[in-house]
MMTF fields as JSON, N, C-alpha, C and O atoms, coordinates in Angstrom:
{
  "mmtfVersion": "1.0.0",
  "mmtfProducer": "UNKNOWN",
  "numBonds": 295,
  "numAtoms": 296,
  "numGroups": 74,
  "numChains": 1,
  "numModels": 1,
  "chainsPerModel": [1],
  "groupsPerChain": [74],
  "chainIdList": ["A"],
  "bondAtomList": [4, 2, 8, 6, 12, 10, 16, 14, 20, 18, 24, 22, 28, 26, 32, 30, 36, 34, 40, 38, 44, 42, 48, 46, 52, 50, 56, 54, 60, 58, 64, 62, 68, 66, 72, 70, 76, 74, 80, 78, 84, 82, 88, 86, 92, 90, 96, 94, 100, 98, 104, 102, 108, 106, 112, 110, 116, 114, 120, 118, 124, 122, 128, 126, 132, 130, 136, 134, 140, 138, 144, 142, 148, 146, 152, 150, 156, 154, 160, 158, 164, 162, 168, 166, 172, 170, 176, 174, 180, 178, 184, 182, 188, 186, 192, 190, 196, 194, 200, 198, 204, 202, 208, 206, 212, 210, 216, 214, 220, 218, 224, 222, 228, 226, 232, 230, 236, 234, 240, 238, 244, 242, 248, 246, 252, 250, 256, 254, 260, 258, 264, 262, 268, 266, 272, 270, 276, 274, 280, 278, 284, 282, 288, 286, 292, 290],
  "bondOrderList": [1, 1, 1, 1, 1, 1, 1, 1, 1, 1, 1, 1, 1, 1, 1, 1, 1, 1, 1, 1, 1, 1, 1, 1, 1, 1, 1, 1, 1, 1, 1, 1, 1, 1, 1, 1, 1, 1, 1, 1, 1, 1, 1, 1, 1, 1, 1, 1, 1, 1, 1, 1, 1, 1, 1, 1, 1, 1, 1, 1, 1, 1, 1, 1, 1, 1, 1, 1, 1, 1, 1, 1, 1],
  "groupList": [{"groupName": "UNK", "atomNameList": ["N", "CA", "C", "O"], "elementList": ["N", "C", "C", "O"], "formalChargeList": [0, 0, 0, 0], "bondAtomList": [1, 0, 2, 1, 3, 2], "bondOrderList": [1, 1, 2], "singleLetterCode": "X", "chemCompType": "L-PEPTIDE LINKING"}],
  "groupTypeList": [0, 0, 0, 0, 0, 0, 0, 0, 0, 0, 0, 0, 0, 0, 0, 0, 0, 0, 0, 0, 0, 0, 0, 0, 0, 0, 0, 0, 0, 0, 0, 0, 0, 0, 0, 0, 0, 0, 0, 0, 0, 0, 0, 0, 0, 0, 0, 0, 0, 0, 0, 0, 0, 0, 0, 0, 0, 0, 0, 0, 0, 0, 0, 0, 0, 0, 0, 0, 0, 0, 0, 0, 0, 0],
  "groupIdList": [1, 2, 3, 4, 5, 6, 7, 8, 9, 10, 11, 12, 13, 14, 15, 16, 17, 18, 19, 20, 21, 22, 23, 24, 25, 26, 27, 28, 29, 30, 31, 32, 33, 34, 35, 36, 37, 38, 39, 40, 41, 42, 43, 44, 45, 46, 47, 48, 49, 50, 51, 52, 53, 54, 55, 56, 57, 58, 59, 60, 61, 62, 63, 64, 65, 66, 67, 68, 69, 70, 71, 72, 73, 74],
  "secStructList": [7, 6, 6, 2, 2, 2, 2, 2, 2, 2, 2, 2, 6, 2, 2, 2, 2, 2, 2, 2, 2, 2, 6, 6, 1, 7, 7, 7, 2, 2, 2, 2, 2, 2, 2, 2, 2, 2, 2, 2, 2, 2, 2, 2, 2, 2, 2, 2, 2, 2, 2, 2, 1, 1, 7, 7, 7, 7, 7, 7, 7, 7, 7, 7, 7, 2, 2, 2, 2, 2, 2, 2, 6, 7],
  "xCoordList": [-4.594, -5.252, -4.229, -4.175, -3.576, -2.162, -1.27, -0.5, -1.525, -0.637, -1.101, -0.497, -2.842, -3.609, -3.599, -3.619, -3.564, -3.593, -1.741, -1.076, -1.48, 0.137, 0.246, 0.614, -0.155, -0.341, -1.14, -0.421, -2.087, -2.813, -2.271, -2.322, -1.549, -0.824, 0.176, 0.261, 1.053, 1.97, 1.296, 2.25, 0.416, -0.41, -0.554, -0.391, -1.041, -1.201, -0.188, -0.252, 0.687, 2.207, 2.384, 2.478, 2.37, 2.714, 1.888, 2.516, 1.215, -0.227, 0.052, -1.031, 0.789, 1.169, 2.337, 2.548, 3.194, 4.788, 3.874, 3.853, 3.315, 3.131, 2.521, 2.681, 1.784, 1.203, 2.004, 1.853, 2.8, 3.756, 4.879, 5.318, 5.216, 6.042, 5.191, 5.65, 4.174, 3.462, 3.006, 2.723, 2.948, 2.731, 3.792, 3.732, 5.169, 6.59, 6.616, 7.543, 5.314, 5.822, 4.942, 4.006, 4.942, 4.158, 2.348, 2.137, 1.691, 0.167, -0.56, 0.049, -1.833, -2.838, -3.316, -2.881, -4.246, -5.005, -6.257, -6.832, -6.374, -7.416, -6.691, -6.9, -5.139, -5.412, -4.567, -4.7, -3.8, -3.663, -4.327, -4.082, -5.433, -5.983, -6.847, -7.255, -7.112, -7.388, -6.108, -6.577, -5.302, -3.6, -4.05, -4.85, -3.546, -3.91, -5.146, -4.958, -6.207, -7.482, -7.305, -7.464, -6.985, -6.465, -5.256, -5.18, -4.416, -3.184, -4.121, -4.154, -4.88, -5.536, -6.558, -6.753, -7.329, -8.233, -6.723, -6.528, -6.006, -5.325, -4.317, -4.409, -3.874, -3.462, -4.923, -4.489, -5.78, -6.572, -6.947, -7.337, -7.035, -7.547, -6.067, -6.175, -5.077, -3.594, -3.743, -3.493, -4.044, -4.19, -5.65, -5.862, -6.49, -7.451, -7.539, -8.372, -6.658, -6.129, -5.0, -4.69, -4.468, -3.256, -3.114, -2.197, -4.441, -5.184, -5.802, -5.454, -6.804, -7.163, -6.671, -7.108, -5.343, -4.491, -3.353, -2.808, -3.09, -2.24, -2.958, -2.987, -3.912, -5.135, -3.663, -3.208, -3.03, -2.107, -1.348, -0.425, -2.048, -1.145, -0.388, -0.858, 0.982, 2.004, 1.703, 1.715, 1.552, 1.416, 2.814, 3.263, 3.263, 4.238, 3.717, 2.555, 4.032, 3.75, 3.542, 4.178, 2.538, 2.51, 3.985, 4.74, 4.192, 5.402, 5.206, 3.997, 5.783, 5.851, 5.648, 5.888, 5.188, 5.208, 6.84, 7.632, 6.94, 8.517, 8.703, 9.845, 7.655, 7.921, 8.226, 9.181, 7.557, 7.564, 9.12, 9.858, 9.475, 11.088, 11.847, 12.746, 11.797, 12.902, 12.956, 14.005, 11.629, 11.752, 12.401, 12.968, 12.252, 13.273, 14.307, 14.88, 15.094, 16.46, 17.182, 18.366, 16.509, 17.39, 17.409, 18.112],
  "yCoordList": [22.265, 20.976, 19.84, 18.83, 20.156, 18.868, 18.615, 17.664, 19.858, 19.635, 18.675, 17.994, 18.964, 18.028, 16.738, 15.903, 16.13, 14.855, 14.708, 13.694, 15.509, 14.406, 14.099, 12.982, 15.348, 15.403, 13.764, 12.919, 13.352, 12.612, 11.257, 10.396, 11.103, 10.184, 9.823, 8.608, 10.671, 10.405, 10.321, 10.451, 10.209, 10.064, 8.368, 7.74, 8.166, 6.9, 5.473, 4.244, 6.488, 5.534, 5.165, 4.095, 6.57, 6.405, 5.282, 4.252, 5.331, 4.326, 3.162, 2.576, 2.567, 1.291, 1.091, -0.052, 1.986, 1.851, 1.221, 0.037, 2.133, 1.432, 0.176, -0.595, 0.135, -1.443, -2.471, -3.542, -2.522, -3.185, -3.731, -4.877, -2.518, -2.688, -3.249, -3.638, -3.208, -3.463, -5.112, -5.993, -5.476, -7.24, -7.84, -9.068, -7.167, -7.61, -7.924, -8.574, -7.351, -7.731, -8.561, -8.954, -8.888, -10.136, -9.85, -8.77, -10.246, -9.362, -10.728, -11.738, -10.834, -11.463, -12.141, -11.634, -13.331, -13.4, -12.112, -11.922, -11.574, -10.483, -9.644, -9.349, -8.785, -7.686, -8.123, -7.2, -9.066, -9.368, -9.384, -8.722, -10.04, -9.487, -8.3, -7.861, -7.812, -6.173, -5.602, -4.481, -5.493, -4.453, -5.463, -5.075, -6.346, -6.991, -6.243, -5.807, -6.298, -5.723, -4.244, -4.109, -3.344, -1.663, -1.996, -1.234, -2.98, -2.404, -2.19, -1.251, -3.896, -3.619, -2.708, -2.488, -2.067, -0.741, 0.193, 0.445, 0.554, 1.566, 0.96, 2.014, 0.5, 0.027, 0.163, 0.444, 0.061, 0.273, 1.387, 1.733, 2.511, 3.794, 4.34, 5.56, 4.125, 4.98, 4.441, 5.344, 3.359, 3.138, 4.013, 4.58, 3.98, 4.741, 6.166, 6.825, 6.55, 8.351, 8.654, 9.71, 7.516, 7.604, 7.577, 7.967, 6.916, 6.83, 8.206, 8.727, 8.871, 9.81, 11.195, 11.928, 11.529, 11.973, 11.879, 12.9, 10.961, 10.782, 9.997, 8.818, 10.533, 9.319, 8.579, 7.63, 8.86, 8.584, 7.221, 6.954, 6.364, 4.927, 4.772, 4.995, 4.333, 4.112, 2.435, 1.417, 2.371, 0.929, 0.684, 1.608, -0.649, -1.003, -0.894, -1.296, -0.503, -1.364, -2.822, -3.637, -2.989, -4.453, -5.199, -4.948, -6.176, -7.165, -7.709, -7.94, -8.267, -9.256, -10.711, -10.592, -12.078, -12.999, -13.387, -12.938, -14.163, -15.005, -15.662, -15.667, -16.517, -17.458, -16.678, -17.164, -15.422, -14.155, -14.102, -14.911, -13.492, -12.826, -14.072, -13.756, -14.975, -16.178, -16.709, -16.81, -17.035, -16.384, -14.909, -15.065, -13.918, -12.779, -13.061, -12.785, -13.604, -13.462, -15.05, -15.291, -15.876, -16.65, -16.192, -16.735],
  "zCoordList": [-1.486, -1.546, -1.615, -0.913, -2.431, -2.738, -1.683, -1.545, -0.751, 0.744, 1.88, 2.708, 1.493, 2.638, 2.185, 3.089, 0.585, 0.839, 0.753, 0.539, 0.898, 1.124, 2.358, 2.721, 3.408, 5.176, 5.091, 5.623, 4.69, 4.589, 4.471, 5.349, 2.869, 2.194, 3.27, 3.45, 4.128, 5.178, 6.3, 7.067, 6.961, 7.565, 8.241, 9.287, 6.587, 6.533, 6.074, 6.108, 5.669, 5.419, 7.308, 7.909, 7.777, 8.959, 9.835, 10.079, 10.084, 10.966, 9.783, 9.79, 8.885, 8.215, 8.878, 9.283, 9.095, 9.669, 11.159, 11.496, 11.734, 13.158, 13.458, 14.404, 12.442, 13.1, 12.499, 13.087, 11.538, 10.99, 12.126, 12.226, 12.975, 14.197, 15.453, 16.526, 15.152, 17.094, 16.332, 17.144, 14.828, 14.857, 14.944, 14.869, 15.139, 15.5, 16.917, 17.399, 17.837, 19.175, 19.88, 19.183, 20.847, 21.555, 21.731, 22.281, 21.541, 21.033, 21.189, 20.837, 21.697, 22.354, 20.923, 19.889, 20.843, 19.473, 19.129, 18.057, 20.05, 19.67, 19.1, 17.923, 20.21, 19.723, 18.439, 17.635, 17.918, 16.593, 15.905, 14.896, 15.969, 14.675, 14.616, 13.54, 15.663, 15.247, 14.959, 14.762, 14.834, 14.442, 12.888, 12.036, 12.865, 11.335, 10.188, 9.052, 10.866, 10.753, 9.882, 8.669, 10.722, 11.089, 9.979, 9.015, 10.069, 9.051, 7.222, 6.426, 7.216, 5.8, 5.518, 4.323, 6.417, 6.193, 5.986, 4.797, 6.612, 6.398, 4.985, 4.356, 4.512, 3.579, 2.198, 1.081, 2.253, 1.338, 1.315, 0.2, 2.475, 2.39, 1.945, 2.065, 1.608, 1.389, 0.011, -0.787, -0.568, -2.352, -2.698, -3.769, -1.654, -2.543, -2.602, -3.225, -1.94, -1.691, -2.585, -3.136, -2.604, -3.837, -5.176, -5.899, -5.473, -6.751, -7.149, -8.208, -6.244, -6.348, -6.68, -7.567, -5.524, -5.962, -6.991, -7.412, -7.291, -8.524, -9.189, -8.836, -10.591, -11.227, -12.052, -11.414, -13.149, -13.868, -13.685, -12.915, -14.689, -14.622, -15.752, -16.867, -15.532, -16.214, -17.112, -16.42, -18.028, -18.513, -19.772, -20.449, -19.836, -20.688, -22.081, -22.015, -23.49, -24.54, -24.424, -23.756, -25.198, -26.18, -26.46, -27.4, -25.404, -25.606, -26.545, -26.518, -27.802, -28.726, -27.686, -26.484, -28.262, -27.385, -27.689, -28.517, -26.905, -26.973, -27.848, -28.307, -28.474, -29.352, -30.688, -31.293, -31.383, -32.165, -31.804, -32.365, -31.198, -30.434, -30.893, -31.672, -30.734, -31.013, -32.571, -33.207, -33.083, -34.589, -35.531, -36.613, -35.078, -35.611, -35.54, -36.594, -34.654, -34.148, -34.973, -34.733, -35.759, -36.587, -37.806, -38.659]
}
């Protein structure tokens, strides 16, 4: 299972690499914004496969505010 969504996950890195390169080249107002179009569906279907497959979010601790931080330090 973990093989198909990586096939997948690269898949779709890939088809982001390409249309990334074909809005680098000379392109009509249509088919621009369909390649535009196609890049953000594929850009949202690669976060929502990526999510799925890796659920796990990394979050920072609780920063002290700055004004806190500059008080300790006299």
């Amino acid at each position: 299972m973990l093989d198909q969504d990586l096939a997948r996950l690269r898949a779709h890195r890939n088809n982001l690499s390409r249309y990334r390169r074909l809005l680098k080249t000379k392109l009509s107002d249509i088919e621009r914004r369909f390649v535009e179009r196609r890049l953000a569906e594929e850009q949202t279907a690669l976060e929502a496969l990526a999510a799925d497959v890796f659920p796990i979010a990394f979050t920072l601790p609780n920063q002290p505010p700055a004004s806190a931080a500059q008080g300790a330090e006299r």
